[in-house]
Amino acid sequence: MKSVLDNHPSLKAEVEKVAEVAGYLWQKGWAERNGGNITVNITKFVDDEIKALPAISDVKQIGITLPYLKGAYFYCKGTGKRMRDLARWPMQNGSIIRILDDCASYVIIADEPVQPTSELPSHLAVHNRMLEQGSPYNATVHTHPIELVAMSHTKKFLQKDVLTRLLWSMIPETKAFCPLGLGVVPYELPGSEALATATMHELEDYDVVLWEKHGVFAKGLDVMDAFDQIDVLVKSADIYLKAKCMGFEPDGMSDEQMKEMSVAFNLPK
Ligand code: 2HA
Ligand code: ZN
């Protein structure tokens, strides 16, 4: 079947990155059934030929007005679609959308009329904010990492920066590669406006936020960057849990060792 990716190699490479990450999410056990979403701003890969493509869906309302998204293009995972299927067939389990000039609606333009993720308003609201800030970030990822969700089931880990401090202290690379740490959003209904608003608020200070008893939401330069930040946090969570399973509370790196890391890597906190 003909695909818009066929004669757009840089766009193809970007969508293939999404497919690669979708495969990782499934293999790691973070993406049961249709769990999780990925949205990538692909506007910079769009040429006149893609701009001229006709809509293959009705005009759909986003539900909010997002002024910085005027004329932007996104690759979005489809609603109800499985990450493990997207890994093999990204254009049958996701689609490319164009935001219309009213900044409040969109159409699907390629390859098939796959309806985007149920969390589209929150993903697009985050993209809108990133563009408003002139941020170089292009990707948002939501997934259900087992260890981090398990840790979100106790109030002590939901206090500001308690989990950040603990996870950073498990292995030096976590602070180096997730230098802003992990924000926390108290439980809200999946897909709700309250969840979107609270997520936006936490993303002012963090690249990755934990949704209590649900999952994580990350933003990144591209989909790999967003995945890597989640991955290093989960690595730390896993080390913590393995130590606990061996019957002891891990010491963690000392404050001095953490400070030394911040200086050596020129980290913000
Ligand atoms: O799209 O994970 O939170 C499936 C979800 C919603
Ligand atoms: Zn979810």
PDB file of N, CA and C and ligand atoms in Angstrom, residues 35-37 119 142-144 190 211 214, ligand 2:
ATOM      1  N   GLY A  35      -2.649   0.412  26.161  1.00  0.00           N
ATOM      2  CA  GLY A  35      -2.098   1.368  27.131  1.00  0.00           C
ATOM      3  C   GLY A  35      -1.045   2.277  26.517  1.00  0.00           C
ATOM      4  N   GLY A  36      -1.118   3.535  26.904  1.00  0.00           N
ATOM      5  CA  GLY A  36      -0.103   4.509  26.519  1.00  0.00           C
ATOM      6  C   GLY A  36      -0.402   5.239  25.231  1.00  0.00           C
ATOM      7  N   ASN A  37       0.279   6.367  25.053  1.00  0.00           N
ATOM      8  CA  ASN A  37       0.109   7.200  23.848  1.00  0.00           C
ATOM      9  C   ASN A  37       1.434   7.838  23.482  1.00  0.00           C
ATOM     10  N   GLU A 119      -6.148  10.695  24.634  1.00  0.00           N
ATOM     11  CA  GLU A 119      -5.479  11.742  25.425  1.00  0.00           C
ATOM     12  C   GLU A 119      -4.991  12.879  24.520  1.00  0.00           C
ATOM     13  N   HIS A 142       3.205   8.813  26.872  1.00  0.00           N
ATOM     14  CA  HIS A 142       2.546   8.355  28.096  1.00  0.00           C
ATOM     15  C   HIS A 142       2.614   6.830  28.112  1.00  0.00           C
ATOM     16  N   THR A 143       3.058   6.260  29.269  1.00  0.00           N
ATOM     17  CA  THR A 143       3.138   4.812  29.364  1.00  0.00           C
ATOM     18  C   THR A 143       2.943   4.368  30.818  1.00  0.00           C
ATOM     19  N   HIS A 144       2.900   3.054  31.064  1.00  0.00           N
ATOM     20  CA  HIS A 144       2.529   2.502  32.369  1.00  0.00           C
ATOM     21  C   HIS A 144       3.667   1.660  32.951  1.00  0.00           C
ATOM     22  N   PRO A 190      -8.372   9.073  34.006  1.00  0.00           N
ATOM     23  CA  PRO A 190      -7.681   9.069  32.715  1.00  0.00           C
ATOM     24  C   PRO A 190      -8.463   9.849  31.658  1.00  0.00           C
ATOM     25  N   TRP A 211       1.927   9.891  37.164  1.00  0.00           N
ATOM     26  CA  TRP A 211       0.484   9.966  37.428  1.00  0.00           C
ATOM     27  C   TRP A 211       0.184   8.893  38.475  1.00  0.00           C
ATOM     28  N   HIS A 214      -1.252   5.204  37.956  1.00  0.00           N
ATOM     29  CA  HIS A 214      -1.602   5.103  36.534  1.00  0.00           C
ATOM     30  C   HIS A 214      -0.363   4.943  35.636  1.00  0.00           C
TER      31      HIS A 214
HETATM   32 ZN    ZN B   2      -2.622   5.446  30.627  1.00  0.00          ZN
END
